[in-house]
């Protein structure tokens, strides 16, 4: 007899060589299982799998995502759970790019799969991998409803002035070139959670949300509607990230091609994988950057300064765009954990009504919390993101409409 996980949702986030998954119960928010398969398709692969308090690490060879998922299902069977026959209610897939086609969570069928495939060229680093995950899970769990949740969806209705590049309009229209924005699931979850935490109406709050993880983005949300965000046509634009440049003069592409003789693929890899904090100081783990900078390492200090400079530039821009700001909210790995980043990014802004309370800012917690002083006109908060929970809830809403 299989252990029951009735009403729970499997959330899948498939990357090019990785597969993150979680099984959770969206109403109680209980996480039942959590795992990560890495180095899929390489000579050795690894799965870290956690189920109700027990974890295992398995090393082996996983030639593709289907093999990885088959292995994950096997690990569940060793936990006593036959996923296909355990009461699993839905699967929620994180899909990076919804293009112009998708702006709401969507029940996946053959047509949706081919549309995601057609969007591949818009997000070559993400969508094809996401689709491989969708196909692999569908093949193994054909009877469980699967829902795609798009990272761009929340930003679908950005005002035209914010979503349009100043590019030849015909070229832009022909190739669907506009600013789409990413991390939408997180920006929406965190901005709603902020309203809930403060016991305020979502529609009454003007918010700046800083999602600072390895990938990083900021959004300006006016009365529950995003009016701007830092990522663009791809997740490369905007803030300095772990390994991405963020904003960069497009002329540098021409320079690297003409003068350095680099191919477009080389430049893509350079900008997306070898730049940002890693490009500046050799490391993209923010903890090491902070430690090294504290120890007097000049490259790490410069990386930190460049990172902060960009953050502050956008905070200023979004304050002006919003006109009135009620909350500034930090989330994701760096935003939730790196107190110095929070303090430094808002330092010296007392004249704008922003005052961080050093003691509150130093508290470590998994709970949403206010870190500004009671006198601060703008409330500054840390609100842990939970993209898996948001995806699970959206998957349930679509799979079982009320
Ligand atoms: P992603 O989901 O984009 O991979 P996360 O949101 O998990 O990223 O954030 C990862 C980043 O958070 C890493 O740069 C990591 O160093 C940073 N981070 C995690 N804990 C801390 C901490 N205590 N102090 C500073 N940075 C931290």
Coordinates of C-alpha atoms and ligand atoms in Angstrom, one line a residue:
X1 CA 0.0 0.0 0.0
X2 CA 1.5 3.3 -1.0
X3 CA 1.7 6.2 1.4
X4 CA -0.9 8.8 0.6
X5 CA 0.0 12.4 -0.4
X6 CA -3.6 13.3 -1.3
X7 CA -4.2 16.8 -2.6
X8 CA -0.5 17.6 -2.9
X9 CA 1.2 19.1 -5.9
X10 CA 4.5 18.2 -7.5
X11 CA 6.3 21.4 -8.6
X12 CA 9.0 21.0 -11.2
X13 CA 11.6 23.5 -12.3
X14 CA 13.7 22.0 -15.1
X15 CA 17.0 23.7 -16.1
X16 CA 19.3 22.8 -18.9
X17 CA 21.2 20.3 -16.7
X18 CA 19.2 20.3 -13.5
X19 CA 15.8 19.5 -12.2
X20 CA 14.4 21.0 -9.0
X21 CA 11.3 19.5 -7.5
X22 CA 9.1 19.8 -4.5
X23 CA 6.0 18.0 -3.3
X24 CA 3.8 20.2 -1.1
X25 CA 0.4 20.6 0.2
X26 CA -0.8 24.0 -1.0
X27 CA -3.4 24.6 1.7
X28 CA -1.4 23.7 4.8
X29 CA 1.9 24.8 3.0
X30 CA 3.5 21.6 4.3
X31 CA 6.5 20.5 2.2
X32 CA 6.5 16.7 1.9
X33 CA 9.5 16.3 -0.4
X34 CA 12.2 18.4 -1.9
X35 CA 15.0 17.6 -4.2
X36 CA 17.5 18.6 -6.8
X37 CA 19.0 16.5 -9.7
X38 CA 22.2 18.0 -11.0
X39 CA 24.7 17.5 -13.8
X40 CA 22.1 15.7 -15.9
X41 CA 23.7 14.6 -19.2
X42 CA 27.2 14.8 -17.7
X43 CA 29.6 11.9 -16.8
X44 CA 28.4 11.9 -13.2
X45 CA 25.0 13.1 -12.0
X46 CA 23.7 13.6 -8.5
X47 CA 20.3 13.7 -6.9
X48 CA 19.7 15.2 -3.4
X49 CA 16.3 14.0 -2.3
X50 CA 14.5 14.8 0.9
X51 CA 11.3 13.2 2.1
X52 CA 9.5 14.0 5.3
X53 CA 12.7 14.7 7.2
X54 CA 14.9 12.0 5.6
X55 CA 17.5 12.9 3.0
X56 CA 19.6 10.8 0.6
X57 CA 22.2 11.7 -1.9
X58 CA 22.5 9.4 -4.9
X59 CA 25.3 9.6 -7.4
X60 CA 25.1 7.9 -10.8
X61 CA 24.6 8.6 -14.4
X62 CA 21.5 10.4 -15.6
X63 CA 21.7 10.8 -19.4
X64 CA 18.6 13.0 -19.7
X65 CA 15.7 14.5 -17.8
X66 CA 13.5 11.5 -18.3
X67 CA 16.1 9.3 -16.6
X68 CA 16.3 11.9 -13.8
X69 CA 12.6 11.9 -13.3
X70 CA 12.4 8.1 -13.5
X71 CA 15.1 8.0 -10.8
X72 CA 13.3 10.5 -8.6
X73 CA 10.1 8.4 -8.9
X74 CA 12.2 5.4 -7.8
X75 CA 13.4 7.3 -4.8
X76 CA 9.8 8.1 -3.9
X77 CA 9.1 4.4 -4.1
X78 CA 11.8 3.7 -1.6
X79 CA 10.1 6.2 0.6
X80 CA 6.9 4.1 0.2
X81 CA 5.2 6.5 -2.2
X82 CA 4.0 5.5 -5.7
X83 CA 3.7 9.0 -7.0
X84 CA 1.4 7.9 -9.9
X85 CA -1.0 6.3 -7.5
X86 CA -0.8 8.3 -4.3
X87 CA -3.4 11.0 -4.6
X88 CA -1.1 13.6 -6.2
X89 CA -3.5 16.3 -7.4
X90 CA -1.5 18.2 -9.9
X91 CA 1.9 19.0 -11.3
X92 CA 3.0 22.6 -11.6
X93 CA 5.8 23.4 -14.0
X94 CA 7.8 26.6 -13.9
X95 CA 8.2 27.8 -17.5
X96 CA 10.5 30.8 -18.0
X97 CA 9.0 32.5 -21.0
X98 CA 5.3 32.8 -22.0
X99 CA 6.1 35.2 -24.8
X100 CA 3.0 37.0 -26.1
X101 CA 0.9 33.8 -25.9
X102 CA 0.8 33.0 -22.2
X103 CA 0.0 35.4 -19.4
X104 CA -1.8 33.1 -17.0
X105 CA -1.2 29.6 -15.6
X106 CA -2.2 27.2 -18.3
X107 CA -3.3 23.6 -18.3
X108 CA -0.8 21.7 -20.4
X109 CA -2.0 19.8 -23.5
X110 CA -0.3 18.9 -26.8
X111 CA -1.1 22.4 -28.2
X112 CA 0.4 24.2 -25.2
X113 CA 3.5 22.0 -25.4
X114 CA 4.0 22.9 -29.1
X115 CA 3.4 26.6 -28.3
X116 CA 6.1 26.5 -25.6
X117 CA 8.4 24.9 -28.1
X118 CA 7.6 27.6 -30.6
X119 CA 8.7 30.2 -28.0
X120 CA 12.1 28.4 -27.6
X121 CA 14.0 31.0 -29.6
X122 CA 12.8 33.8 -27.2
X123 CA 14.4 32.0 -24.3
X124 CA 16.9 29.5 -25.7
X125 CA 18.6 29.1 -22.3
X126 CA 15.4 28.2 -20.5
X127 CA 12.3 27.2 -22.4
X128 CA 13.7 24.2 -24.2
X129 CA 14.9 22.8 -20.8
X130 CA 11.5 23.6 -19.2
X131 CA 9.8 21.7 -22.0
X132 CA 12.0 18.7 -21.7
X133 CA 10.9 18.6 -18.0
X134 CA 7.2 18.9 -19.0
X135 CA 7.5 16.1 -21.5
X136 CA 9.4 13.8 -19.2
X137 CA 6.9 14.3 -16.3
X138 CA 4.0 13.9 -18.7
X139 CA 5.3 10.7 -20.0
X140 CA 5.7 9.2 -16.5
X141 CA 2.6 10.7 -15.0
X142 CA 0.1 11.0 -17.9
X143 CA -3.0 11.0 -15.7
X144 CA -2.1 13.9 -13.4
X145 CA -3.2 17.3 -14.6
X146 CA -0.1 19.5 -15.4
X147 CA -0.1 23.3 -15.4
X148 CA 2.5 25.6 -16.7
X149 CA 3.2 28.7 -14.6
X150 CA 5.1 31.4 -16.6
X151 CA 7.8 33.5 -15.1
X152 CA 6.8 36.4 -17.4
X153 CA 3.1 36.3 -16.7
X154 CA 2.8 38.9 -13.9
X155 CA 4.5 41.5 -16.1
X156 CA 2.3 40.9 -19.2
X157 CA 0.4 44.2 -18.8
X158 CA 3.4 46.4 -18.2
X159 CA 2.6 49.9 -19.5
X160 CA 3.8 50.2 -23.1
X161 CA 6.3 52.9 -22.2
X162 CA 8.0 50.5 -19.8
X163 CA 7.8 47.4 -22.1
X164 CA 8.9 48.9 -25.4
X165 CA 12.5 49.1 -26.5
X166 CA 13.4 52.1 -28.6
X167 CA 14.2 49.9 -31.5
X168 CA 12.9 49.9 -35.1
X169 CA 9.2 49.2 -34.5
X170 CA 8.8 46.8 -37.4
X171 CA 11.8 44.7 -36.4
X172 CA 10.6 44.6 -32.8
X173 CA 7.1 43.5 -33.9
X174 CA 8.4 40.9 -36.3
X175 CA 10.6 39.2 -33.7
X176 CA 8.4 39.8 -30.6
X177 CA 11.1 42.0 -29.1
X178 CA 9.8 43.8 -26.0
X179 CA 10.5 43.8 -22.3
X180 CA 8.8 40.8 -20.7
X181 CA 10.2 40.7 -17.2
X182 CA 10.9 37.5 -15.2
X183 CA 10.7 36.2 -11.6
X184 CA 7.0 37.3 -11.9
X185 CA 5.8 34.5 -9.7
X186 CA 8.1 35.7 -6.9
X187 CA 7.3 39.4 -7.4
X188 CA 3.6 38.7 -7.2
X189 CA 3.8 36.3 -4.3
X190 CA 6.1 38.7 -2.3
X191 CA 4.1 41.8 -3.0
X192 CA 0.8 40.1 -2.0
X193 CA 2.4 38.6 1.1
X194 CA 3.7 42.1 2.1
X195 CA 0.1 43.5 2.0
X196 CA -1.0 40.5 4.1
X197 CA 1.8 41.0 6.6
X198 CA 0.9 44.7 7.0
X199 CA -2.8 43.9 7.1
X200 CA -3.3 46.3 4.2
X201 CA -5.2 46.0 0.9
X202 CA -3.0 44.9 -1.9
X203 CA -4.6 47.4 -4.2
X204 CA -3.7 50.3 -1.9
X205 CA 0.0 49.7 -1.8
X206 CA 2.8 51.1 -4.0
X207 CA 5.7 48.7 -3.6
X208 CA 9.3 48.2 -4.8
X209 CA 10.2 44.5 -4.7
X210 CA 13.9 43.5 -4.8
X211 CA 14.3 39.8 -5.7
X212 CA 18.0 39.3 -5.0
X213 CA 19.1 35.7 -5.6
X214 CA 21.7 34.4 -7.9
X215 CA 19.5 35.9 -10.6
X216 CA 18.2 39.3 -9.5
X217 CA 15.4 41.6 -10.5
X218 CA 13.5 44.5 -9.1
X219 CA 9.9 45.6 -9.8
X220 CA 7.7 48.6 -9.1
X221 CA 4.2 47.5 -8.3
X222 CA 1.5 50.2 -8.1
X223 CA -1.7 49.1 -6.4
X224 CA -1.1 45.5 -7.3
X225 CA -0.1 46.2 -10.9
X226 CA 3.5 46.1 -12.0
X227 CA 4.5 49.2 -13.8
X228 CA 8.2 48.4 -14.4
X229 CA 10.7 45.7 -13.8
X230 CA 14.4 45.4 -14.4
X231 CA 14.6 42.2 -16.5
X232 CA 13.7 42.6 -20.2
X233 CA 13.3 40.5 -23.3
X234 CA 15.6 38.0 -21.5
X235 CA 16.7 37.7 -17.8
X236 CA 20.0 39.4 -18.7
X237 CA 18.8 43.0 -18.3
X238 CA 18.8 45.1 -15.2
X239 CA 20.6 44.4 -12.0
X240 CA 24.1 43.0 -11.6
X241 CA 23.7 39.3 -10.8
X242 CA 25.7 36.3 -9.7
X243 CA 27.0 35.5 -13.2
X244 CA 25.1 38.0 -15.5
X245 CA 26.1 41.5 -16.5
X246 CA 22.7 43.1 -16.1
X247 CA 22.4 46.3 -18.0
X248 CA 25.3 46.7 -20.5
X249 CA 26.0 49.0 -23.5
X250 CA 24.9 46.9 -26.5
X251 CA 27.9 48.4 -28.3
X252 CA 30.1 46.1 -26.3
X253 CA 28.6 43.2 -28.3
X254 CA 29.8 44.8 -31.5
X255 CA 33.2 45.5 -30.0
X256 CA 33.7 41.9 -28.8
X257 CA 32.6 40.6 -32.1
X258 CA 34.6 42.9 -34.3
X259 CA 37.7 43.4 -32.2
X260 CA 38.0 40.3 -30.1
X261 CA 36.5 38.0 -32.8
X262 CA 34.2 36.4 -30.3
X263 CA 31.2 34.5 -31.7
X264 CA 27.6 35.3 -30.6
X265 CA 27.5 32.1 -28.6
X266 CA 30.8 33.1 -26.8
X267 CA 29.4 36.5 -26.0
X268 CA 26.1 35.0 -24.8
X269 CA 28.0 32.7 -22.4
X270 CA 30.3 35.5 -21.3
X271 CA 27.4 37.8 -20.5
X272 CA 25.1 35.2 -18.9
X273 CA 27.6 32.8 -17.2
X274 CA 30.9 34.5 -16.7
X275 CA 30.0 38.1 -15.7
X276 CA 28.3 39.8 -12.8
X277 CA 29.9 39.2 -9.4
X278 CA 31.7 36.1 -10.8
X279 CA 33.2 38.1 -13.7
X280 CA 34.3 40.9 -11.3
X281 CA 35.8 38.9 -8.5
X282 CA 35.7 35.2 -9.5
X283 CA 32.9 34.3 -7.2
X284 CA 29.1 34.4 -7.4
X285 CA 28.3 33.2 -3.9
X286 CA 27.4 36.4 -2.1
X287 CA 28.6 35.1 1.2
X288 CA 32.1 34.8 -0.1
X289 CA 32.0 38.2 -1.8
X290 CA 31.0 39.8 1.5
X291 CA 33.6 37.9 3.5
X292 CA 36.4 38.8 1.0
X293 CA 35.3 42.4 0.8
X294 CA 35.3 42.6 4.6
X295 CA 38.8 41.2 4.6
X296 CA 40.1 43.9 2.3
X297 CA 39.9 42.1 -1.0
X298 CA 39.8 44.8 -3.7
X299 CA 38.2 42.8 -6.4
X300 CA 35.4 41.6 -4.1
X301 CA 34.9 45.2 -2.8
X302 CA 34.6 46.5 -6.3
X303 CA 32.1 43.8 -7.2
X304 CA 30.0 44.7 -4.2
X305 CA 30.2 48.4 -5.0
X306 CA 29.1 47.8 -8.6
X307 CA 26.3 45.6 -7.4
X308 CA 25.1 48.2 -5.0
X309 CA 25.5 51.1 -7.4
X310 CA 23.1 49.4 -9.8
X311 CA 20.6 48.6 -7.1
X312 CA 20.5 52.1 -5.8
X313 CA 20.1 53.5 -9.3
X314 CA 16.9 51.4 -9.8
X315 CA 15.6 52.2 -6.4
X316 CA 15.8 55.9 -7.2
X317 CA 14.2 55.3 -10.6
X318 CA 11.3 53.3 -9.2
X319 CA 10.7 55.9 -6.4
X320 CA 10.2 58.5 -9.1
X321 CA 8.1 56.2 -11.3
X322 CA 5.8 55.3 -8.4
X323 CA 5.6 58.8 -7.0
X324 CA 4.4 57.5 -3.7
X325 CA 6.2 54.5 -2.2
X326 CA 4.6 52.6 0.7
X327 CA 6.9 49.6 0.9
X328 CA 10.4 48.4 -0.2
X329 CA 10.6 44.6 0.1
X330 CA 13.7 42.4 0.0
X331 CA 13.5 38.7 -0.9
X332 CA 15.4 35.7 -2.2
X333 CA 18.8 34.3 -1.1
X334 CA 20.7 37.6 -0.9
X335 CA 17.7 39.8 0.0
X336 CA 16.5 37.5 2.8
X337 CA 20.0 36.9 4.3
X338 CA 22.4 39.6 3.5
X339 CA 21.7 42.4 6.1
X340 CA 24.6 44.6 4.8
X341 CA 23.1 44.7 1.3
X342 CA 19.8 45.8 2.7
X343 CA 21.4 48.5 4.9
X344 CA 23.8 49.8 2.2
X345 CA 21.2 49.9 -0.6
X346 CA 19.0 52.2 1.4
X347 CA 21.7 54.1 3.3
X348 CA 21.4 57.9 3.5
X349 CA 17.8 58.1 2.2
X350 CA 16.3 59.5 5.4
X351 CA 15.3 62.6 3.5
X352 CA 13.1 60.4 1.3
X353 CA 11.4 58.8 4.4
X354 CA 13.5 55.7 4.5
X355 CA 15.1 54.7 7.8
X356 CA 16.4 51.2 8.5
X357 CA 16.5 50.0 12.1
X358 CA 19.9 48.3 12.5
X359 CA 18.7 45.9 15.2
X360 CA 15.6 44.8 13.3
X361 CA 17.7 44.4 10.1
X362 CA 20.2 42.1 11.9
X363 CA 17.5 39.6 13.0
X364 CA 17.7 36.3 11.1
X365 CA 14.3 34.7 10.5
X366 CA 12.3 32.8 7.9
X367 CA 9.2 35.0 8.7
X368 CA 8.2 38.2 6.9
X369 CA 9.3 41.1 9.0
X370 CA 9.6 44.9 9.1
X371 CA 13.2 46.2 9.2
X372 CA 12.5 50.0 9.1
X373 CA 12.1 52.2 12.2
X374 CA 8.6 53.1 13.3
X375 CA 9.3 56.7 12.2
X376 CA 10.2 55.6 8.6
X377 CA 7.5 56.8 6.2
X378 CA 8.3 54.0 3.8
X379 CA 8.0 50.6 5.4
X380 CA 11.0 48.3 4.6
X381 CA 10.5 44.6 4.9
X382 CA 12.1 41.2 4.4
X383 CA 9.5 38.8 3.0
X384 CA 10.8 35.3 2.1
X385 CA 9.7 34.2 -1.3
X386 CA 8.1 30.9 -2.0
X387 CA 7.8 30.3 -5.7
X388 CA 7.0 26.6 -5.2
X389 CA 4.0 27.4 -3.0
X390 CA 2.8 30.1 -5.5
X391 CA 3.2 27.6 -8.4
X392 CA 1.4 24.8 -6.5
X393 CA -1.5 27.1 -5.7
X394 CA -1.9 28.4 -9.2
X395 CA -1.7 24.8 -10.5
X396 CA -4.5 23.7 -8.2
X397 CA -6.7 26.7 -9.3
X398 CA -6.3 25.9 -12.9
X399 CA -6.5 22.1 -12.6
X400 CA -9.6 22.3 -10.3
X401 CA -11.5 25.5 -11.1
X402 CA -14.0 26.5 -8.5
Ligands
LIG1 P1 18.6 31.3 -7.1 O1 17.2 30.8 -6.7 O2 18.5 32.5 -8.1 O3 19.6 30.3 -7.5 P2 18.8 32.1 -4.3 O4 17.6 32.9 -4.1 O5 18.8 30.8 -3.7 O6 19.2 32.0 -5.8 O7 20.0 33.0 -3.8 C1 21.3 32.5 -3.9 C2 22.3 33.6 -3.4 O8 21.9 33.9 -2.0 C3 23.7 33.2 -3.4 O9 24.5 34.2 -4.0 C4 24.0 33.0 -1.9 O10 25.4 33.3 -1.7 C5 23.1 34.1 -1.3 N1 23.0 33.8 0.1 C6 22.4 32.8 0.7 N2 22.6 32.9 2.1 C7 23.3 34.1 2.3 C8 23.8 34.8 3.5 N3 23.6 34.3 4.7 N4 24.4 35.9 3.3 C9 24.6 36.4 2.0 N5 24.2 35.8 0.9 C10 23.5 34.7 1.0

